Short mmCIF file of C-alpha atoms and ligand atoms in Angstrom, two decimals:
data_model
loop_
_atom_site.label_atom_id
_atom_site.label_comp_id
_atom_site.label_asym_id
_atom_site.label_seq_id
_atom_site.Cartn_x
_atom_site.Cartn_y
_atom_site.Cartn_z
CA MET A 1 95.75 102.30 72.44
CA MET A 2 93.77 105.53 72.39
CA ARG A 3 92.60 104.93 75.94
CA TRP A 4 96.12 104.47 77.16
CA THR A 5 97.42 107.55 75.51
CA ALA A 6 94.68 109.64 77.03
CA LEU A 7 95.18 108.13 80.47
CA LEU A 8 98.90 108.70 80.33
CA LEU A 9 98.62 112.19 79.09
CA SER A 10 96.26 112.99 81.90
CA LEU A 11 98.72 111.56 84.41
CA VAL A 12 101.61 113.52 83.00
CA TRP A 13 99.54 116.62 82.94
CA SER A 14 98.47 116.24 86.51
CA THR A 15 101.95 115.53 87.81
CA SER A 16 103.33 118.50 85.99
CA ILE A 17 100.87 120.94 87.52
CA GLU A 18 100.73 119.44 90.98
CA PRO A 19 104.17 118.61 92.29
CA VAL A 20 104.45 115.57 94.50
CA HIS A 21 104.08 116.40 98.22
CA SER A 22 102.72 119.77 97.27
CA ALA A 23 100.86 121.65 99.94
CA VAL A 24 100.01 124.42 97.51
CA ALA A 25 96.37 125.33 97.76
CA THR A 26 95.73 126.13 94.10
CA PRO A 27 97.35 124.10 91.37
CA ARG A 28 99.36 126.27 89.02
CA GLY A 29 97.62 126.69 85.69
CA GLY A 30 94.19 125.90 87.10
CA ILE A 31 92.17 122.80 86.35
CA ALA A 32 89.36 124.65 84.61
CA THR A 33 91.57 125.82 81.75
CA VAL A 34 92.29 122.27 80.61
CA PRO A 35 89.41 120.74 78.65
CA ALA A 36 88.19 117.73 80.57
CA ASP A 37 87.81 114.38 78.91
CA THR A 38 84.53 112.55 79.10
CA LEU A 39 84.51 109.89 81.80
CA ARG A 40 85.41 106.60 80.15
CA ASN A 41 84.10 103.25 81.27
CA PRO A 42 86.69 100.59 81.94
CA PRO A 43 86.56 97.91 79.22
CA LEU A 44 84.27 94.91 79.55
CA PHE A 45 85.46 91.31 79.41
CA VAL A 46 84.89 89.18 76.35
CA ASN A 47 82.72 86.26 77.44
CA GLN A 48 84.28 83.07 76.03
CA SER A 49 81.35 80.87 77.03
CA LYS A 50 78.45 79.96 74.79
CA LEU A 51 76.54 78.38 77.67
CA PRO A 52 73.55 80.18 79.19
CA HIS A 53 74.10 81.91 82.55
CA THR A 54 77.85 81.41 82.27
CA ILE A 55 80.58 84.01 82.19
CA GLU A 56 84.01 82.67 81.28
CA VAL A 57 86.85 85.13 80.95
CA SER A 58 90.64 85.39 81.05
CA LEU A 59 92.37 87.82 83.34
CA THR A 60 96.10 88.43 83.21
CA ALA A 61 98.01 90.57 85.68
CA ALA A 62 101.23 91.82 84.15
CA PRO A 63 103.70 94.67 84.31
CA VAL A 64 103.10 97.39 81.76
CA ARG A 65 105.49 100.11 80.66
CA LEU A 66 103.70 103.26 79.81
CA MET A 67 105.21 105.94 77.62
CA LEU A 68 104.08 109.09 79.36
CA SER A 69 105.98 111.49 77.16
CA PRO A 70 109.28 111.25 75.28
CA GLY A 71 111.84 109.80 77.65
CA LYS A 72 109.36 109.15 80.47
CA VAL A 73 108.15 105.68 81.26
CA THR A 74 105.88 104.54 84.07
CA GLU A 75 106.28 101.00 85.27
CA ALA A 76 102.82 99.93 86.38
CA TYR A 77 100.82 96.73 86.80
CA ALA A 78 97.59 96.16 84.92
CA TYR A 79 94.82 93.59 84.48
CA ASN A 80 94.49 92.81 80.77
CA GLY A 81 96.55 95.90 80.02
CA SER A 82 94.04 98.32 81.47
CA ILE A 83 93.84 100.52 84.60
CA PRO A 84 91.26 100.04 86.05
CA GLY A 85 90.94 96.45 84.89
CA PRO A 86 87.93 95.34 82.86
CA THR A 87 84.57 95.43 84.61
CA LEU A 88 83.14 92.02 85.42
CA GLU A 89 79.43 92.10 84.71
CA ALA A 90 77.21 89.21 85.73
CA HIS A 91 73.66 88.41 86.71
CA GLU A 92 72.41 86.76 89.85
CA GLY A 93 72.57 82.99 89.34
CA ASP A 94 75.39 83.16 86.79
CA LYS A 95 78.31 80.78 86.96
CA VAL A 96 81.55 82.74 86.69
CA ILE A 97 84.83 81.20 85.54
CA ILE A 98 87.94 83.37 85.57
CA HIS A 99 91.16 82.00 84.12
CA PHE A 100 93.74 84.03 86.03
CA HIS A 101 97.32 84.22 84.81
CA ASN A 102 99.90 85.81 87.04
CA ASN A 103 102.51 87.32 84.76
CA LEU A 104 103.82 89.57 87.53
CA PRO A 105 107.34 89.08 88.89
CA GLU A 106 105.77 88.39 92.30
CA THR A 107 103.08 86.32 94.01
CA SER A 108 99.53 87.55 93.66
CA THR A 109 95.89 86.52 94.04
CA ILE A 110 92.56 87.97 93.03
CA HIS A 111 90.10 88.72 95.78
CA TRP A 112 86.43 89.23 94.81
CA HIS A 113 85.66 91.80 97.44
CA GLY A 114 82.16 91.41 98.88
CA LEU A 115 81.06 88.30 97.02
CA HIS A 116 79.54 85.35 98.86
CA ILE A 117 81.61 82.50 97.39
CA PRO A 118 83.55 79.41 98.55
CA ALA A 119 86.57 80.15 100.73
CA ASP A 120 89.11 78.58 98.36
CA MET A 121 87.89 80.93 95.58
CA ASP A 122 88.24 84.04 97.72
CA GLY A 123 91.78 84.90 96.60
CA SER A 124 92.91 85.55 100.16
CA PRO A 125 96.60 85.43 101.14
CA LEU A 126 96.04 81.75 102.02
CA HIS A 127 95.73 80.89 98.32
CA PRO A 128 98.72 82.51 96.62
CA VAL A 129 99.37 82.26 92.89
CA PRO A 130 103.14 82.29 92.25
CA PRO A 131 104.76 84.38 89.51
CA GLY A 132 104.09 82.65 86.20
CA GLY A 133 101.30 80.62 87.80
CA SER A 134 97.63 80.34 86.95
CA LYS A 135 94.43 79.68 88.83
CA ASP A 136 90.83 79.22 87.79
CA TYR A 137 88.40 81.05 90.02
CA VAL A 138 84.98 79.42 89.72
CA PHE A 139 81.90 80.50 91.62
CA THR A 140 78.19 81.09 91.30
CA ILE A 141 76.59 84.43 92.03
CA ASP A 142 73.90 83.90 94.65
CA PRO A 143 70.36 85.15 94.07
CA GLY A 144 69.68 88.32 96.07
CA THR A 145 73.28 89.52 95.91
CA ALA A 146 73.07 92.03 93.07
CA GLY A 147 75.23 95.08 93.71
CA THR A 148 78.53 96.76 93.06
CA PHE A 149 81.68 94.96 94.13
CA TRP A 150 85.33 95.02 93.09
CA TYR A 151 88.33 92.81 92.62
CA HIS A 152 91.92 93.35 93.64
CA PRO A 153 95.09 91.44 94.53
CA HIS A 154 95.41 90.16 98.11
CA PRO A 155 98.87 88.59 98.55
CA ASP A 156 100.47 88.56 101.98
CA ASN A 157 102.12 91.95 102.70
CA ARG A 158 101.88 93.19 99.11
CA THR A 159 98.24 94.12 98.64
CA GLY A 160 98.82 97.85 98.91
CA PHE A 161 101.79 97.84 96.56
CA GLN A 162 99.98 95.87 93.86
CA ILE A 163 96.77 97.91 94.01
CA GLU A 164 98.77 101.15 93.93
CA LYS A 165 100.63 99.85 90.87
CA GLY A 166 97.28 99.65 89.05
CA LEU A 167 95.56 96.35 89.86
CA TYR A 168 91.89 96.97 90.60
CA GLY A 169 88.61 96.59 88.75
CA ALA A 170 84.86 96.68 89.33
CA ILE A 171 82.25 93.93 89.50
CA VAL A 172 78.64 94.75 88.69
CA VAL A 173 76.07 92.10 89.57
CA ARG A 174 72.62 92.71 88.12
CA PRO A 175 69.38 91.27 89.46
CA ASN A 176 67.03 89.51 87.10
CA HIS A 177 64.38 92.15 87.91
CA ASP A 178 65.72 95.56 88.76
CA PRO A 179 63.31 97.66 90.85
CA LEU A 180 64.76 100.84 89.37
CA PRO A 181 63.65 101.97 85.92
CA PRO A 182 66.31 101.88 83.21
CA LEU A 183 68.49 104.96 83.81
CA PRO A 184 71.75 106.12 82.23
CA GLU A 185 74.39 104.40 84.35
CA LYS A 186 77.90 105.56 85.30
CA LEU A 187 80.63 103.63 87.07
CA LEU A 188 83.12 105.74 89.05
CA ILE A 189 86.13 103.93 90.47
CA LEU A 190 87.86 106.38 92.81
CA SER A 191 91.54 106.17 93.53
CA ASP A 192 94.47 108.43 94.18
CA ASN A 193 98.15 108.16 93.49
CA ARG A 194 101.49 109.96 93.58
CA PHE A 195 104.04 110.25 90.80
CA HIS A 196 107.64 111.37 90.58
CA ALA A 197 108.53 114.08 88.07
CA ASP A 198 109.85 111.38 85.71
CA GLY A 199 106.40 109.78 85.62
CA SER A 200 107.17 106.80 87.85
CA ILE A 201 104.84 105.86 90.69
CA ASP A 202 106.08 107.38 93.94
CA ILE A 203 106.22 104.62 96.53
CA SER A 204 108.26 105.80 99.47
CA ALA A 205 111.56 104.09 100.19
CA PRO A 206 111.36 101.70 103.17
CA HIS A 207 112.09 103.45 106.51
CA SER A 208 112.12 106.92 104.94
CA PRO A 209 110.17 109.64 106.77
CA ALA A 210 107.54 109.47 103.99
CA ALA A 211 107.23 105.72 104.47
CA ILE A 212 106.66 106.19 108.18
CA VAL A 213 103.81 108.62 107.45
CA ASP A 214 102.41 106.23 104.83
CA GLU A 215 102.49 103.37 107.33
CA GLU A 216 100.70 105.45 109.91
CA ASN A 217 98.05 107.14 107.73
CA GLY A 218 97.99 104.76 104.82
CA ARG A 219 99.40 106.03 101.54
CA GLU A 220 97.53 108.88 99.94
CA GLY A 221 98.33 110.60 96.66
CA ASN A 222 97.85 114.13 95.42
CA VAL A 223 96.51 113.01 92.04
CA MET A 224 92.81 112.22 92.26
CA LEU A 225 91.71 109.61 89.75
CA VAL A 226 88.28 108.53 88.56
CA ASN A 227 88.51 105.45 86.33
CA GLY A 228 92.21 106.38 86.01
CA GLN A 229 91.35 109.85 84.67
CA VAL A 230 91.98 113.23 86.23
CA MET A 231 88.88 115.42 86.50
CA PRO A 232 86.81 113.73 83.78
CA ARG A 233 83.48 115.14 82.65
CA ILE A 234 80.07 113.51 83.00
CA MET A 235 77.36 114.90 80.73
CA ILE A 236 73.82 115.11 82.03
CA ARG A 237 70.64 116.59 80.62
CA SER A 238 68.61 118.95 82.74
CA GLY A 239 65.89 116.92 84.46
CA GLU A 240 67.59 113.59 83.75
CA VAL A 241 68.29 111.05 86.51
CA GLN A 242 71.50 109.02 86.35
CA ARG A 243 72.45 105.96 88.36
CA TRP A 244 76.02 106.15 89.63
CA ARG A 245 77.91 103.21 91.09
CA ILE A 246 80.93 104.44 93.06
CA VAL A 247 83.81 102.29 94.35
CA ASN A 248 86.53 103.54 96.70
CA ALA A 249 89.60 101.69 95.40
CA GLY A 250 92.00 104.07 97.14
CA ALA A 251 94.69 102.72 99.43
CA ALA A 252 93.76 104.92 102.36
CA ARG A 253 91.75 107.99 101.38
CA VAL A 254 88.27 108.21 102.88
CA TYR A 255 86.10 110.22 100.51
CA ARG A 256 83.40 112.61 101.54
CA LEU A 257 81.48 113.19 98.34
CA ALA A 258 79.11 116.04 97.58
CA ILE A 259 77.74 118.05 94.68
CA PRO A 260 77.41 121.61 95.96
CA GLY A 261 73.81 122.79 96.09
CA GLN A 262 72.18 119.44 95.57
CA THR A 263 71.46 116.15 97.29
CA PHE A 264 71.85 112.54 96.25
CA LEU A 265 69.19 109.89 96.40
CA GLN A 266 71.20 106.99 97.79
CA VAL A 267 69.76 103.65 96.73
CA GLY A 268 72.43 101.17 97.70
CA THR A 269 75.69 100.30 99.37
CA ASP A 270 78.19 97.39 99.60
CA GLY A 271 75.67 94.54 99.45
CA GLY A 272 73.27 96.06 96.93
CA LEU A 273 70.09 98.09 97.02
CA PHE A 274 68.45 99.48 100.15
CA GLU A 275 64.84 98.78 101.05
CA HIS A 276 64.04 102.46 100.42
CA PRO A 277 65.97 105.29 98.78
CA ALA A 278 67.51 107.80 101.20
CA GLU A 279 68.00 111.51 100.56
CA VAL A 280 71.55 112.51 101.58
CA LYS A 281 73.65 115.66 101.29
CA GLU A 282 76.96 113.84 101.20
CA ILE A 283 78.46 110.37 101.15
CA LEU A 284 81.25 109.19 103.41
CA LEU A 285 82.99 106.44 101.47
CA ALA A 286 85.75 104.57 103.30
CA ASN A 287 88.25 102.31 101.59
CA SER A 288 86.64 99.49 99.65
CA GLU A 289 83.09 100.68 100.32
CA ARG A 290 80.64 101.17 97.45
CA VAL A 291 77.50 103.22 96.98
CA GLU A 292 74.77 103.48 94.39
CA LEU A 293 73.36 106.95 93.96
CA LEU A 294 70.70 108.53 91.84
CA VAL A 295 71.97 111.89 90.64
CA ARG A 296 69.23 114.21 89.54
CA GLY A 297 69.99 116.83 86.93
CA THR A 298 68.52 119.74 88.83
CA GLY A 299 70.72 122.35 87.09
CA ALA A 300 69.87 124.52 84.10
CA PRO A 301 70.73 123.52 80.54
CA ALA A 302 74.35 124.35 79.59
CA SER A 303 75.39 124.93 83.21
CA ALA A 304 78.06 122.95 85.07
CA THR A 305 78.85 121.80 88.57
CA VAL A 306 81.33 119.41 90.21
CA LEU A 307 81.49 116.24 92.23
CA ARG A 308 83.71 117.29 95.08
CA ASN A 309 85.66 115.53 97.81
CA LEU A 310 85.20 117.44 101.06
CA PRO A 311 87.74 117.33 103.89
CA TYR A 312 87.37 114.48 106.34
CA ASP A 313 89.62 114.23 109.37
CA ARG A 314 90.36 110.57 109.87
CA TYR A 315 93.93 111.26 111.06
CA THR A 316 95.83 111.60 114.30
CA PRO A 317 97.12 115.14 114.80
CA GLN A 318 100.75 113.92 114.61
CA THR A 319 100.56 112.74 111.01
CA ARG A 320 97.58 114.67 109.65
CA PRO A 321 98.62 115.95 106.19
CA THR A 322 98.90 119.73 106.05
CA GLU A 323 96.59 119.92 103.00
CA TRP A 324 93.96 117.61 104.50
CA SER A 325 91.35 120.38 104.77
CA ARG A 326 91.48 121.31 101.11
CA PRO A 327 88.39 120.28 99.12
CA ARG A 328 89.27 118.51 95.87
CA ASP A 329 87.20 118.40 92.71
CA LEU A 330 86.83 114.97 91.17
CA VAL A 331 84.43 115.21 88.24
CA THR A 332 82.83 117.99 86.21
CA LEU A 333 79.10 117.49 85.82
CA SER A 334 78.15 119.33 82.63
CA TYR A 335 74.62 119.94 81.45
CA THR A 336 73.88 119.61 77.79
CA GLY A 337 72.22 122.56 76.07
CA GLN A 338 69.04 120.54 75.52
CA PRO A 339 65.86 121.74 77.24
CA ARG A 340 64.88 120.22 80.58
CA ILE A 341 63.08 116.90 80.45
CA VAL A 342 60.49 115.64 82.89
CA THR A 343 62.21 113.65 85.65
CA PRO A 344 61.08 110.02 85.53
CA PRO A 345 59.12 108.75 88.55
CA LEU A 346 61.31 106.85 91.02
CA PRO A 347 60.12 103.98 93.19
CA GLN A 348 59.62 104.54 96.93
CA SER A 349 60.61 101.03 97.79
CA LEU A 350 63.31 98.92 96.22
CA ARG A 351 63.35 95.46 97.76
CA ALA A 352 62.93 93.61 101.03
CA ILE A 353 66.12 92.86 102.95
CA PRO A 354 65.78 89.81 105.18
CA VAL A 355 66.07 90.54 108.90
CA LEU A 356 68.97 88.85 110.66
CA ASP A 357 67.20 87.86 113.84
CA THR A 358 69.11 88.89 116.97
CA THR A 359 67.23 86.29 119.05
CA LYS A 360 69.09 83.59 117.09
CA VAL A 361 72.49 84.93 118.07
CA SER A 362 74.61 82.33 119.83
CA VAL A 363 77.93 84.16 120.06
CA ARG A 364 78.98 87.73 120.75
CA ARG A 365 82.51 88.84 120.06
CA GLU A 366 84.55 91.92 120.66
CA ILE A 367 87.15 92.93 118.09
CA VAL A 368 89.50 95.65 119.31
CA LEU A 369 91.30 97.81 116.78
CA SER A 370 94.38 99.69 117.92
CA GLN A 371 97.17 101.12 115.83
CA GLY A 372 98.38 98.26 113.62
CA LEU A 373 96.82 95.57 115.81
CA ILE A 374 93.60 93.58 116.06
CA ASN A 375 92.93 92.23 119.54
CA GLN A 376 96.53 93.15 120.44
CA ARG A 377 98.01 90.92 117.76
CA VAL A 378 99.52 91.17 114.30
CA MET A 379 98.38 88.84 111.56
CA ASP A 380 99.77 85.32 111.55
CA MET A 381 98.90 83.20 108.52
CA HIS A 382 99.12 80.05 110.67
CA ARG A 383 96.87 81.20 113.49
CA VAL A 384 93.09 81.10 113.63
CA ASP A 385 91.87 84.13 115.55
CA VAL A 386 88.16 83.48 115.54
CA SER A 387 86.53 80.11 115.18
CA ALA A 388 82.82 79.97 114.38
CA LYS A 389 80.16 77.38 113.60
CA LEU A 390 78.67 77.04 110.17
CA GLY A 391 75.09 78.32 110.37
CA ALA A 392 75.71 80.54 113.41
CA PHE A 393 74.32 84.02 113.89
CA GLU A 394 76.85 86.22 115.66
CA ILE A 395 77.07 89.79 116.90
CA TRP A 396 80.46 91.44 116.54
CA THR A 397 81.39 94.65 118.32
CA ILE A 398 84.22 96.42 116.58
CA GLN A 399 85.86 98.77 119.04
CA ASN A 400 88.37 101.35 117.84
CA VAL A 401 90.48 102.41 120.81
CA VAL A 402 92.80 104.83 118.99
CA GLY A 403 92.55 108.33 117.53
CA MET A 404 92.46 107.30 113.88
CA ASP A 405 89.66 105.79 111.80
CA HIS A 406 89.92 102.14 110.74
CA PRO A 407 87.57 100.78 108.05
CA PHE A 408 86.84 97.21 109.12
CA HIS A 409 86.18 94.59 106.42
CA LEU A 410 84.99 91.00 106.72
CA HIS A 411 85.47 88.63 103.78
CA GLY A 412 82.78 86.37 102.40
CA TYR A 413 79.70 87.57 104.32
CA GLN A 414 77.54 90.66 104.20
CA PHE A 415 76.50 91.86 107.63
CA GLN A 416 73.86 94.24 109.02
CA VAL A 417 74.94 97.09 111.27
CA LEU A 418 72.92 97.22 114.50
CA ASP A 419 74.32 100.40 116.02
CA ARG A 420 77.18 102.87 115.88
CA ASN A 421 78.44 104.32 119.16
CA GLY A 422 75.30 102.83 120.67
CA VAL A 423 72.95 104.68 118.31
CA PRO A 424 70.67 102.17 116.59
CA GLU A 425 70.90 102.04 112.81
CA ARG A 426 67.69 103.31 111.22
CA ASP A 427 67.70 101.20 108.08
CA ARG A 428 68.55 97.63 107.26
CA ARG A 429 71.45 97.42 104.78
CA TRP A 430 73.97 94.84 103.65
CA LYS A 431 77.56 95.88 104.34
CA ASP A 432 80.96 94.17 104.08
CA THR A 433 83.05 97.12 105.23
CA ILE A 434 82.28 99.63 107.93
CA ASN A 435 84.33 102.64 108.93
CA VAL A 436 85.00 102.61 112.65
CA PRO A 437 85.82 106.21 113.58
CA LYS A 438 88.36 107.35 116.16
CA HIS A 439 87.43 105.96 119.59
CA GLY A 440 84.17 104.72 118.08
CA SER A 441 82.40 101.39 118.03
CA VAL A 442 80.13 99.56 115.62
CA ARG A 443 78.00 96.48 116.30
CA PHE A 444 76.83 94.23 113.51
CA ILE A 445 75.04 90.93 113.10
CA VAL A 446 76.26 88.32 110.66
CA HIS A 447 75.00 84.92 109.59
CA PHE A 448 77.62 82.36 108.58
CA ASP A 449 75.07 80.68 106.37
CA ALA A 450 77.40 78.77 104.02
CA ASN A 451 80.97 78.41 102.79
CA PRO A 452 83.04 76.84 105.58
CA GLY A 453 86.76 77.55 105.57
CA GLN A 454 89.14 80.33 106.47
CA TRP A 455 88.29 83.97 105.91
CA MET A 456 90.11 87.24 106.49
CA PHE A 457 88.92 90.21 108.49
CA HIS A 458 91.02 93.35 108.46
CA CYS A 459 91.41 97.06 108.33
CA HIS A 460 91.07 98.10 104.67
CA ILE A 461 93.67 100.85 104.89
CA LEU A 462 96.10 98.87 102.80
CA ASP A 463 99.23 99.83 104.73
CA HIS A 464 97.55 98.78 107.97
CA GLU A 465 96.41 95.49 106.45
CA ASP A 466 99.84 94.74 104.98
CA HIS A 467 101.51 95.49 108.29
CA GLY A 468 99.38 92.91 110.01
CA MET A 469 96.10 94.55 110.98
CA MET A 470 94.31 91.40 109.89
CA GLY A 471 92.97 88.22 111.43
CA ILE A 472 91.62 84.85 110.35
CA LEU A 473 88.08 83.63 110.91
CA GLU A 474 87.53 79.91 110.54
CA ILE A 475 84.04 78.60 109.91
CA HIS A 476 83.54 74.90 110.44
CU1 LIG B 1 89.06 94.34 99.62
CU2 LIG B 1 90.54 91.61 102.19
O1 LIG B 1 89.78 92.94 100.91
CU1 LIG B 2 87.21 91.36 100.87
CU1 LIG B 3 93.53 100.84 109.93
#
């Protein structure tokens, strides 16, 4: 109950100082004057299983009515009553059983974004769960797949709406031997939203001018949320190193994350840890991508800094929002008053990532992204767009022929990027989503090593996906 109240208050507060569709550069009242809440972790599931290496949980999607303030109610959707939903934590090798109950007034599914699991457990639009219906999702977490993932609904045409109403949660898969030393860990699920003055979620009316912009750009909101909170605070001690797992659960916003005056040590991405940590100034995080970062407390005791979202121009000039170039603060990073501690030593190498051998490639494909279309077509649930052999190694070239970025996502398999705009990738990394910039191209190699069946590939800007920028891959 306490969590809810705090979340709701923060939403009300943010809507009252930042009017919807505002292009005002500085929010009235100023963010700094309001004491920030500490970043809260989403709840964890209660494991109902007594068996070893088994996680058995119940997950209910249902409408929730939130009292924002006297007379103001927000109709939202939530998993187990919480936004974000509970975090699913598992270890490599675990068997996971999720008893899903759809108490929404509409069809839904749960998609386990990034996991390597059987096709009929993937929660794609091909496996809808009707209102009032239930489904057990059962799968085993493969060895070598530790990382940060997330879950969200994936019904035909309604994915964006349901995620924007509040249905999203994180998945953390831990290895049995972590190459990183034990570090204080933070989970940051990024999202944005828009609210009407009465507290309701602002989803533009079909065919309205706002809806046309949302369809083109993907729907963005002026309220920046981290675990459902506005501008929460993370405490760090001077000298300390924290491990942050960040998920972009936003419908369309591509984040460009930085902490002014310092760098991140990036250790992982969609499919888990890198081979070696990489020093980076900023992180470009497209929809549905994840990163793992080591944040080093280089500041002085009792000082403060921010995690900031820097402007990133993914838009066409015609629909580029007027306030796109405004940096937005997401989190306050506050140093405790305690004296600096000695930074723990960090490993130079993390793990070996198997090489997907390009000499084994039997098929090369070209996937062309244009506005709303993949290979000139809109999604058809009864059409197979790409048919591939189980066990095949393939190279896919994703070609974006329009002046807007499209983050391309493939279900069920992690791939390795070979080059971007012809520039070879320096490091081997597992990815399931890759941003394909305006008029850019990305080549990746993928191994369809298991799990025959039908899989989605799509743009992860939810409005684009829902309007048909999706195709079906069949592996047989
Ligand atoms: Cu996040 Cu089709 O997926
Ligand atoms: Cu997915
Ligand atoms: Cu797109």
